[in-house]
Coordinates of C-alpha atoms in Angstrom, one line a residue:
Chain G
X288 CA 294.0 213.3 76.0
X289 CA 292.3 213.0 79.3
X290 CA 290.2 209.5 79.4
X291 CA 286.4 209.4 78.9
X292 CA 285.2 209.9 82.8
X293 CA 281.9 209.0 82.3
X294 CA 280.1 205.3 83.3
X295 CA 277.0 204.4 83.8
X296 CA 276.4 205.9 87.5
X297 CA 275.0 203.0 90.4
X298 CA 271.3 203.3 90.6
X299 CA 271.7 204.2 94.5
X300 CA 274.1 207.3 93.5
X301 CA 271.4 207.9 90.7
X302 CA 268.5 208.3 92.9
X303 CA 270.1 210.0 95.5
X304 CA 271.4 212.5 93.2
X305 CA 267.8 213.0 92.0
X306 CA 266.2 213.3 94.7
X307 CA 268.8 216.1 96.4
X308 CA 268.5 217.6 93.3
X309 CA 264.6 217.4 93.3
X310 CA 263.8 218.5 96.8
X311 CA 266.4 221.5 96.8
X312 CA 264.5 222.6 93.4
X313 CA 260.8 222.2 95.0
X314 CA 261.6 223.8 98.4
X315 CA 263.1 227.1 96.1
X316 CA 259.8 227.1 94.7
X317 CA 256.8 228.8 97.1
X318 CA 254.2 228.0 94.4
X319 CA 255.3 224.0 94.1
X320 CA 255.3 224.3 97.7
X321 CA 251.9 225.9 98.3
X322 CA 250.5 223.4 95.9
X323 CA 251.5 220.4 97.4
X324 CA 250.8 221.4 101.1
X325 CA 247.4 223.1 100.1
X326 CA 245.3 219.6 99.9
X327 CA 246.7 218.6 103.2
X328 CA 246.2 221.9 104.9
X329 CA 242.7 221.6 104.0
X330 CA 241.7 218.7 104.8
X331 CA 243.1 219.0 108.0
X332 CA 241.5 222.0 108.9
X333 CA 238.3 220.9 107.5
X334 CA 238.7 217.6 109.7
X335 CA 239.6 219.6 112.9
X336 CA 237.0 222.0 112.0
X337 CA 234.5 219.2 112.1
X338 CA 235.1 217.6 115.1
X339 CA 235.6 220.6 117.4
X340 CA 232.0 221.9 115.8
X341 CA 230.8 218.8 116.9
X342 CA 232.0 219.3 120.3
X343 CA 230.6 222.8 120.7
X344 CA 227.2 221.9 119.2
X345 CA 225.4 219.3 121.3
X346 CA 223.9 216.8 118.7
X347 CA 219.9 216.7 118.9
X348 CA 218.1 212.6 119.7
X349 CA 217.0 212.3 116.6
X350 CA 220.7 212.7 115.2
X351 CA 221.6 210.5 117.9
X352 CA 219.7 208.1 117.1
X353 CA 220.3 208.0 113.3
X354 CA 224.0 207.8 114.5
X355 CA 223.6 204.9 116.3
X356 CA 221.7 203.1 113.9
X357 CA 223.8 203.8 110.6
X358 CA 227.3 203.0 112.7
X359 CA 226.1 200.6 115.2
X360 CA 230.4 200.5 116.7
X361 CA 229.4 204.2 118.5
X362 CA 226.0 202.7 119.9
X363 CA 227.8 202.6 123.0
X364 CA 229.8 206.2 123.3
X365 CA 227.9 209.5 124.8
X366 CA 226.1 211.2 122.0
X367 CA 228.8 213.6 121.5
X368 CA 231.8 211.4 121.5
X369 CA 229.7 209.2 119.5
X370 CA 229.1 212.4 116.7
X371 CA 232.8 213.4 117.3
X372 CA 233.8 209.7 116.8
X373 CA 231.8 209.2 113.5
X374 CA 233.1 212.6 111.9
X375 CA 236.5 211.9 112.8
X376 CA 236.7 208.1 111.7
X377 CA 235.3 209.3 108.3
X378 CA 236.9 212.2 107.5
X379 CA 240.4 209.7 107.6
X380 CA 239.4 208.5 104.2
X381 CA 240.3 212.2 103.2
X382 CA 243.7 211.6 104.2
X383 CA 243.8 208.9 101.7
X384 CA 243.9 211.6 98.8
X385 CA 247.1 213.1 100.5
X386 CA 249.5 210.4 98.7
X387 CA 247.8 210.6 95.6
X388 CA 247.4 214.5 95.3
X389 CA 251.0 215.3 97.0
X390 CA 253.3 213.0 94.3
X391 CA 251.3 214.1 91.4
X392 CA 251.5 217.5 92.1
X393 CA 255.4 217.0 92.4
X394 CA 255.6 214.5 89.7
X395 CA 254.2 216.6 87.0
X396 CA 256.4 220.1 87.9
X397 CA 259.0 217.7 88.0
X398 CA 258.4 216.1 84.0
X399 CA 257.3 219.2 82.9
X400 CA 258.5 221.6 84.5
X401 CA 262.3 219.7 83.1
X402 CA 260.5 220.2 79.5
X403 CA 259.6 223.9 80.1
X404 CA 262.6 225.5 81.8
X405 CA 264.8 223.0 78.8
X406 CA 266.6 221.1 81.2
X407 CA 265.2 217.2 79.9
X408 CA 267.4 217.2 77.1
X409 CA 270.7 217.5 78.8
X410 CA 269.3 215.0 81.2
X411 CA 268.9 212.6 78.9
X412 CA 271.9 213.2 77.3
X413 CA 273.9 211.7 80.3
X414 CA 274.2 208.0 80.2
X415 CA 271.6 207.3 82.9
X416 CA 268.6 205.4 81.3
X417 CA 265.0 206.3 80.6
X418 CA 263.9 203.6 83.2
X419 CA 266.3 204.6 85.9
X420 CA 265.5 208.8 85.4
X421 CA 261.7 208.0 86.3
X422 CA 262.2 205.3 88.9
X423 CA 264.7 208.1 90.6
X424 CA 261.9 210.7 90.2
X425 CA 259.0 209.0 91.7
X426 CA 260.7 207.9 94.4
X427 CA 261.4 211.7 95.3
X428 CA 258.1 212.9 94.6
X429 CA 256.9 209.6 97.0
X430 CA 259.0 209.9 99.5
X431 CA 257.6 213.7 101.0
X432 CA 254.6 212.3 100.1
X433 CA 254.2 209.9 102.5
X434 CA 256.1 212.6 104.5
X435 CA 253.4 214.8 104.2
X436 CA 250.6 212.1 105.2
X437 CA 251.9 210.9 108.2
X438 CA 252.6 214.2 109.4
X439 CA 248.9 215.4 108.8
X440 CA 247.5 212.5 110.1
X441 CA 249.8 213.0 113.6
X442 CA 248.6 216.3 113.5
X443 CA 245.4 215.4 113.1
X444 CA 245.1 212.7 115.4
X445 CA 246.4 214.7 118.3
X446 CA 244.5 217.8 117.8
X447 CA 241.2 215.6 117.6
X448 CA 242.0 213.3 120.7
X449 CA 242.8 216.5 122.4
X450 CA 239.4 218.2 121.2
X451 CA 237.4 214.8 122.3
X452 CA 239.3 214.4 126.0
X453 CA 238.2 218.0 126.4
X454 CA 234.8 217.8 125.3
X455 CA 234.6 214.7 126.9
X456 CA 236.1 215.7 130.4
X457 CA 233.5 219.3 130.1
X458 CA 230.3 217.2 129.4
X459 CA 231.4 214.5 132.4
X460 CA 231.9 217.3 135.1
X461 CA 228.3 219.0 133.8
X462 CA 226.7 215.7 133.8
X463 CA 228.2 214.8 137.1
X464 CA 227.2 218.5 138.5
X465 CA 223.6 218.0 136.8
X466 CA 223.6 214.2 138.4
X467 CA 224.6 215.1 141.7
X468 CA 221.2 216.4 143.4
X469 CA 219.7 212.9 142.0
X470 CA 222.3 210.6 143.4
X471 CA 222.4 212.6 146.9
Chain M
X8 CA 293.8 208.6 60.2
X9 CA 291.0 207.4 63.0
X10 CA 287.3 207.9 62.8
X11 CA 285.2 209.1 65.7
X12 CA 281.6 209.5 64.2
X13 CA 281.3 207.1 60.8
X14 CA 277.6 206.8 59.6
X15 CA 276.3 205.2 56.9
X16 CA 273.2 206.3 55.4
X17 CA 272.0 207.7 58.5
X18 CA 267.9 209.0 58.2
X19 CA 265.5 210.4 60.2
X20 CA 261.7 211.0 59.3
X21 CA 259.0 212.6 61.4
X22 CA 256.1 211.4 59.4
X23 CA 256.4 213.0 55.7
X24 CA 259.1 214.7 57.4
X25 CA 262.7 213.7 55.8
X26 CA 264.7 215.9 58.5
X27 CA 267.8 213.5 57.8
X28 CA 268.1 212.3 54.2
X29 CA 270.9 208.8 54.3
X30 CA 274.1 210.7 55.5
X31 CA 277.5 209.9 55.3
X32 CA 279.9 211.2 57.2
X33 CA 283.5 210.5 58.6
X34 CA 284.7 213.3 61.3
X35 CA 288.6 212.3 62.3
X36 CA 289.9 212.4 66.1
X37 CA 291.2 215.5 67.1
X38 CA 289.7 218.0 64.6
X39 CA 286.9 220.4 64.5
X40 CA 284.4 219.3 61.9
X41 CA 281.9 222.3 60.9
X42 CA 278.4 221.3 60.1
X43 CA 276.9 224.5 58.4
X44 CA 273.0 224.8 57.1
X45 CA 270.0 227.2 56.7
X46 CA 267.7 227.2 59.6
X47 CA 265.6 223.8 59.5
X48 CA 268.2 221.8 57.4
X49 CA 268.0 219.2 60.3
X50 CA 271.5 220.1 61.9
X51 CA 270.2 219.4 65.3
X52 CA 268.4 216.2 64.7
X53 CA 271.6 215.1 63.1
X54 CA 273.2 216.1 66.5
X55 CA 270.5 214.1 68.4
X56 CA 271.4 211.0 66.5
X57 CA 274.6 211.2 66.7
X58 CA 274.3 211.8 70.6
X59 CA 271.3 208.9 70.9
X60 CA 268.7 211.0 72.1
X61 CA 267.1 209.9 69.1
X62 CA 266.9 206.6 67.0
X63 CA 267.2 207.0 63.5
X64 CA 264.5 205.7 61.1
X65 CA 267.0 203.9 58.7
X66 CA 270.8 203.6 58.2
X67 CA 273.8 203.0 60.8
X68 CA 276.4 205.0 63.1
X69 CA 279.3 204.4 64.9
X70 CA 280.2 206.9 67.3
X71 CA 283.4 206.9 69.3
X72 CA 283.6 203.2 68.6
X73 CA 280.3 201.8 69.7
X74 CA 277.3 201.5 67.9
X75 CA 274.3 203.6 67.7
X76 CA 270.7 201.7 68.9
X77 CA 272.9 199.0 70.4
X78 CA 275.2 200.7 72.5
X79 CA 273.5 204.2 73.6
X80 CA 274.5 204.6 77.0
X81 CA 278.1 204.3 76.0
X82 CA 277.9 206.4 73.1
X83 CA 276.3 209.0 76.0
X84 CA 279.0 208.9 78.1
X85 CA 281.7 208.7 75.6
X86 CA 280.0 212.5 73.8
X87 CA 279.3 215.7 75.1
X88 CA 276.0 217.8 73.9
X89 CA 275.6 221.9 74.2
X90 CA 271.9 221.6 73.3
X91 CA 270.9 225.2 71.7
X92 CA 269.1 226.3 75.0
X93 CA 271.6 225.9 78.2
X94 CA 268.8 224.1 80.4
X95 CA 270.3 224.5 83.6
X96 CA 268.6 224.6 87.0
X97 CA 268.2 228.3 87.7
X98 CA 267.7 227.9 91.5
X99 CA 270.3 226.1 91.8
X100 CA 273.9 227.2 92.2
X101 CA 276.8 226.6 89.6
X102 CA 278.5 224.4 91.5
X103 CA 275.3 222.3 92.2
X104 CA 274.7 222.2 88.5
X105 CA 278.4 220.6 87.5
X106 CA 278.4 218.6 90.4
X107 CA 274.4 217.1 89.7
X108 CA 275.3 216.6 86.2
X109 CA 279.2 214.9 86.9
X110 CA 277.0 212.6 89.1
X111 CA 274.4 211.3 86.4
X112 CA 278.0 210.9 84.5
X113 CA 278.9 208.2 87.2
X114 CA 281.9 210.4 88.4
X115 CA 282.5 209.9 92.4
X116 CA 282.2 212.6 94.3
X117 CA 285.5 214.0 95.0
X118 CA 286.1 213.4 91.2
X119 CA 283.1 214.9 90.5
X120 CA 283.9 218.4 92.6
X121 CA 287.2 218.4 91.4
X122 CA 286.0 218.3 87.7
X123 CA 283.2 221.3 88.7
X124 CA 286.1 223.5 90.2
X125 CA 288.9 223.1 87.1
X126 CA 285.5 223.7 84.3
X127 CA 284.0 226.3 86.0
X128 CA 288.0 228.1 86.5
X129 CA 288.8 227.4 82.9
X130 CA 284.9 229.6 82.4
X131 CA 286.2 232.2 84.7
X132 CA 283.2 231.3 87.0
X133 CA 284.9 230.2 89.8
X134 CA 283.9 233.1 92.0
X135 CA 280.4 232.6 91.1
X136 CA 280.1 229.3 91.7
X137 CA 277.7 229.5 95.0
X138 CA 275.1 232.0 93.2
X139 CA 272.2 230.6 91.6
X140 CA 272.4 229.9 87.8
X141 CA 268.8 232.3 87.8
X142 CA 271.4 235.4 88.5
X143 CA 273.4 234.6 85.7
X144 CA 273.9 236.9 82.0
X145 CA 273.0 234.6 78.6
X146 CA 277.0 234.2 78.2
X147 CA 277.3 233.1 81.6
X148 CA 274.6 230.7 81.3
X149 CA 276.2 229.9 77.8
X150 CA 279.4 229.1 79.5
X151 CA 278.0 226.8 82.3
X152 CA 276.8 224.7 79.6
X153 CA 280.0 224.4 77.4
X154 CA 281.3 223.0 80.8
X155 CA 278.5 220.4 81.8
X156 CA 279.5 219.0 78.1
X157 CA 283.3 218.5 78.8
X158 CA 282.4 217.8 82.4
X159 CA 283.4 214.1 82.1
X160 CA 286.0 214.8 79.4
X161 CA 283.9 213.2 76.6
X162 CA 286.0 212.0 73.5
X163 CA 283.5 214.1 71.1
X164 CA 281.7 217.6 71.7
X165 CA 278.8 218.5 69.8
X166 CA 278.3 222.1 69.9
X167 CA 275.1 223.4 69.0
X168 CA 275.6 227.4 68.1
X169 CA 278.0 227.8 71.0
X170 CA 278.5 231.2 70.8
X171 CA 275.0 232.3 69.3
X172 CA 274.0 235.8 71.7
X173 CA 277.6 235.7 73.2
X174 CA 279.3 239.1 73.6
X175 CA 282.8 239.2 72.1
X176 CA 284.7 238.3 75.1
X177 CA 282.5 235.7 76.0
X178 CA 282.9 234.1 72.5
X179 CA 286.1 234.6 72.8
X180 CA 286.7 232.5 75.9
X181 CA 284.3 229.7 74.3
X182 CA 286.7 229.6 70.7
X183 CA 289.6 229.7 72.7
X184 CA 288.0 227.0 74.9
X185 CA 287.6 224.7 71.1
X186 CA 290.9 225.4 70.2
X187 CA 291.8 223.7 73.7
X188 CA 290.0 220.9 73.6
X189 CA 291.8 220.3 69.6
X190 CA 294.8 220.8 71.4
X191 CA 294.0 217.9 73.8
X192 CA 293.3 215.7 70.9
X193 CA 289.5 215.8 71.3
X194 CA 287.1 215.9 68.2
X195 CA 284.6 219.1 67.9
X196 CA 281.5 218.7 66.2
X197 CA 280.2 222.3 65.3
X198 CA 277.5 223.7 63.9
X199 CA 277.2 227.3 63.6
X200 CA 275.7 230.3 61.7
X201 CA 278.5 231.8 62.5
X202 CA 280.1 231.6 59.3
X203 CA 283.3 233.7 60.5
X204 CA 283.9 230.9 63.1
X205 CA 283.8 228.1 61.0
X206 CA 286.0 229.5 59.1
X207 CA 288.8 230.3 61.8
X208 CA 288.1 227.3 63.8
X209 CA 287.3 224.3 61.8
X210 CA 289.5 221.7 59.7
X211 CA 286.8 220.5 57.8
X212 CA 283.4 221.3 56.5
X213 CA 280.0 220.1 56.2
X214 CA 277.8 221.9 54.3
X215 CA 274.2 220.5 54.8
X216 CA 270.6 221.0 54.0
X217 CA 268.6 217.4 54.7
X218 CA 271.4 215.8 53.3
X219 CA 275.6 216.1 53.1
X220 CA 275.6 218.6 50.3
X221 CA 279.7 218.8 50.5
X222 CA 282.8 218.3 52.9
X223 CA 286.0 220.0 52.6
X224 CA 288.7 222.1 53.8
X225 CA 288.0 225.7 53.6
X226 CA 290.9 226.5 51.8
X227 CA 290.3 223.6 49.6
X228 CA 286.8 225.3 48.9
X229 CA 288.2 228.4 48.3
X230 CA 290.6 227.2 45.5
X231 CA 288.7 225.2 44.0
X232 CA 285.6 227.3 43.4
X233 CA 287.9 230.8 43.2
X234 CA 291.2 229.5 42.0
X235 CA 293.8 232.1 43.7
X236 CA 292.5 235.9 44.1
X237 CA 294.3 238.6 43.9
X238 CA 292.7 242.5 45.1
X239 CA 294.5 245.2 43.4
X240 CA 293.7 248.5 44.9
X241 CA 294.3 252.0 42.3
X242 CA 294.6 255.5 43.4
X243 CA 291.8 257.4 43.5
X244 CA 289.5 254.2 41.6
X245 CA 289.8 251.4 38.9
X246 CA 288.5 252.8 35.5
X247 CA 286.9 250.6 33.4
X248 CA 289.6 250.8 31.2
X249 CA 292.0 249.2 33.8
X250 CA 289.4 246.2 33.9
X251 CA 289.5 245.4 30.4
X252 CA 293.4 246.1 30.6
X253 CA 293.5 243.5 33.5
X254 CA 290.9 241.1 32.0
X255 CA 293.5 240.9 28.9
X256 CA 296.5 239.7 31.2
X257 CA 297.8 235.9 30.2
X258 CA 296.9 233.8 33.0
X259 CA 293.7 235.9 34.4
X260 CA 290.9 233.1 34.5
X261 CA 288.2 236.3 35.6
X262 CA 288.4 239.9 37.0
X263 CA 285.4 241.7 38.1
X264 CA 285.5 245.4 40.0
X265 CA 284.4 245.3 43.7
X266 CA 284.2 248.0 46.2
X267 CA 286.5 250.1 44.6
X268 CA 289.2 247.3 43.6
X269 CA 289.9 244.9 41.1
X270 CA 289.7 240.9 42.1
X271 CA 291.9 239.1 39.8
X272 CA 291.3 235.2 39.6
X273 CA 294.1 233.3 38.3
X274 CA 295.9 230.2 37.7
X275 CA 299.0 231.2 39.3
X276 CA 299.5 234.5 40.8
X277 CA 303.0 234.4 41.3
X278 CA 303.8 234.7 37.5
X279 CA 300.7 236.6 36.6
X280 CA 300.1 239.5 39.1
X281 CA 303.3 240.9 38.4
X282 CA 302.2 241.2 34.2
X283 CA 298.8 242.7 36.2
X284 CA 300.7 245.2 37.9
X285 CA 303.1 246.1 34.5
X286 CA 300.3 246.4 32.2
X287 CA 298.7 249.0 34.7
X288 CA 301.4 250.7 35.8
X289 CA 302.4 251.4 31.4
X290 CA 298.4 252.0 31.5
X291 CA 299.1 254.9 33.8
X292 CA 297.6 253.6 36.7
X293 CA 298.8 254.1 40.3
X294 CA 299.0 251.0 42.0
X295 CA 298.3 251.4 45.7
X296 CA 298.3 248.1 47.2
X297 CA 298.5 244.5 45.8
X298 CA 297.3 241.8 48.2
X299 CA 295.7 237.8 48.4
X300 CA 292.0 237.9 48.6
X301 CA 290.7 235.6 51.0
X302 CA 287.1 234.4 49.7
X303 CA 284.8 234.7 52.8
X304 CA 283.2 232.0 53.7
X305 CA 279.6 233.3 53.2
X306 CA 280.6 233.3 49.4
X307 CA 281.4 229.6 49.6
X308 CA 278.1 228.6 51.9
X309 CA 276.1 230.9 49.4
X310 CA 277.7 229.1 46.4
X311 CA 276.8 225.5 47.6
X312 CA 273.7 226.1 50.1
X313 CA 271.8 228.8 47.8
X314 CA 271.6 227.0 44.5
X315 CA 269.4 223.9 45.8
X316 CA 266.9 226.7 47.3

């Protein structure tokens, strides 16, 4: 007879194994994938959105002034870098959701979606432990998490610097056309 | 001879729930031990037990040498499980599947691969092995399993219906593939419906409903609760005459007509059947044929599952 094969596998092997295993079965599946990439999507666009509104739409005193007086750090910046500014500085704490929203949606296809399709029990059958199975798991829904975020937010960041040097370069040259009968 | 799977009292409740009622069992290296029950006797959480994906609520077990509660991860790597459903990653390919699965049983890589390619050869599934488990029939998928259990050559199998939905050849390959792994010296734990099966493939049986109701060779079973049968076929029928002719034979413990023959139980059928076939023959009878009756099975699992009902 053959000798028993089977030990307890290293918990590096482990969580490698897991997580191949884990994002080969998520990218297969469009809706998993759609789910976790919706919340960024969003709040990306909405963020963009937001800021590149703002640069279109010339903000009127009395907004300016409200501006300036709830987030005194903008006092200084033209009124619309200043609107720009504020909208992009808050909508960041949207990005905070990402790695909350992105391993939970990945975390619970991959618990239950092992129950559903009947796939747990074998799992545990093997001689990995409990402890080792979840550590494994989080770690591979964490890990295109934070992915995910720091994608976004380079995404983001770019695309709104690039909107703001615009829209600040655009209202410099009309200024500067406006100004230059006055300083002649 | 040695014990692989020795439990004492063994119980398992789920509230009011006595799914497992203080077993005792003793299966033997090397032989296939059948573990026969109506639906909900509590053959699978017996299986989980024994396999420690469940702790029992009282009693002890010793599988393969270590104990159960204390030494679970041994005891998982030292067994093999074909749960009832395959559960196998559907997007995945065959080969992904072994290989995943020889991984989680510590198995190196090359080891690991090596082990995927001689299971999934031995399943004749070798020139599937790069299509997704999704694309595969119920026998297929049925086979894939049987090899993620022997993957890491586990000293026990515990079968769980292996060859429920099969098609013949399929279940074919799968006894074979039991027969093989006796062969090797491995111990089988089976339970089945498939009454049939048992009966070809296993040394020993349980029969069990919440608790071990008996364990025995088949053939022990069927002498002891039939004594020796004999089927004695008459051209064109058996008259009743020919019954009560047969029923007066020295040595005939019972006789009772059955699709168009006479089963003769007796004591020794060497010296009685032929005084069975004389006293029919000067009855005028024409004896066509004169064979052993092999009780089925289902007789035997009716006779000891039935009467508890």
């Amino acid at each position: 007879m053959t000798a028993v094969l089977a030990v307890s596998p290293a918990r590096p092997t482990l969580v490698r194994a897991v997580c191949v295993r884990e994002w080969r079965e998520a990218l297969g599946n469009k809706l998993l994938v759609g789910m976790t990439l919706l919340p960024p999507v969003v709040i990306l666009v909405a963020g963009i959105a937001a800021v590149a509104a703002a640069a279109v739409n010339p903000p009127s005193d009395r907004d300016v002034q409200a501006l300036y007086a709830a987030a005194p750090a903008v006092a200084g910046l033209d009124p619309k870098e200043a609107v720009q500014g504020f909208i992009a500085t808050y909508f960041l704490i949207l990005f905070m959701l990402i790695p909350t929203v992105v391993p939970l949606t990945m975390a619970i296809y991959s618990v239950i979606g092992e129950k559903a399709s009947r796939t747990l029990e074998p799992l545990l059958a093997t001689p990995v432990g409990v402890g080792d199975l979840l550590f494994a798991k989080s770690l591979a829904s964490t890990v295109p998490s934070v992915i995910v975020t720091w994608s976004a937010y380079a995404i983001y960041l770019a695309t709104v610097i690039s909107i703001g040097s615009r829209a600040a370069g655009s209202s410099r040259s009309s200024s500067s056309s406006r100004c230059s009968p006055f300083s002649r | 001879m040695k014990s692989v799977v020795r439990t004492d009292k063994l119980t398992k409740r789920f509230g009011a729930l006595t799914a497992v009622d203080g077993i005792d069992l003793d299966v033997h290296e090397g032989e296939v031990f059948g573990f026969l029950g109506p639906n909900g006797a509590g053959k699978t959480t017996t299986l989980r037990l024994l396999c420690a994906l469940i702790a029992p609520s009282s009693g002890t077990a010793e599988i393969a040498g270590f104990r159960l509660g204390r030494d679970d991860p041994k005891i998982r790597a030292a067994v093999g499980i074909l749960t009832e459903q395959p559960g196998l990653y559907e997007r995945q390919s065959a080969s992904e599947n072994l290989v995943f699965y020889a991984t989680l049983y510590g198995l190196q890589t090359p080891v690991a691969k090596s082990q995927a390619e001689r299971y999934l050869r031995l399943m004749g599934l070798w020139d599937r092995r790069k299509e997704p488990v999704a694309t595969f029939s119920r026998g297929m998928k049925q086979k894939m399993a049987i090899a993620r259990a022997a993957l890491h050559e586990p000293r026990i199998l515990f079968l769980d219906e292996p060859t429920t939905g099969l098609d013949p050849d399929a279940a074919k390959t799968v006894r074979e593939f039991i027969v093989a792994l006796r062969g090797e010296g491995r111990t089988v734990f089976l339970c089945t419906h498939n009454l049939d099966e048992a009966d070809r493939l296993c040394d020993r049986i349980a029969f069990f409903r919440h608790r071990v109701l008996r364990i025995a060779q088949p053939d022990e079973l069927r002498a002891e609760l039939y004594g020796r049968a004999t089927e004695i076929r008459l051209m064109p029928r058996p008259r009743a005459e020919d019954l009560v002719r047969v029923q007066a034979v020295a040595g005939v413990r019972e006789a009772h007509l059955e699709n168009g023959s006479i089963i003769v139980a007796s004591e020794d059928p060497l010296r009685t059947n032929p005084l069975l076939v004389k006293a029919l023959v000067d009855a005028g009878a024409e004896v066509a044929f004169v064979t052993e009756r092999k009780a089925h099975l289902e007789e035997i699992y009716l006779k000891i599952v039935e009467p508890i009902e």
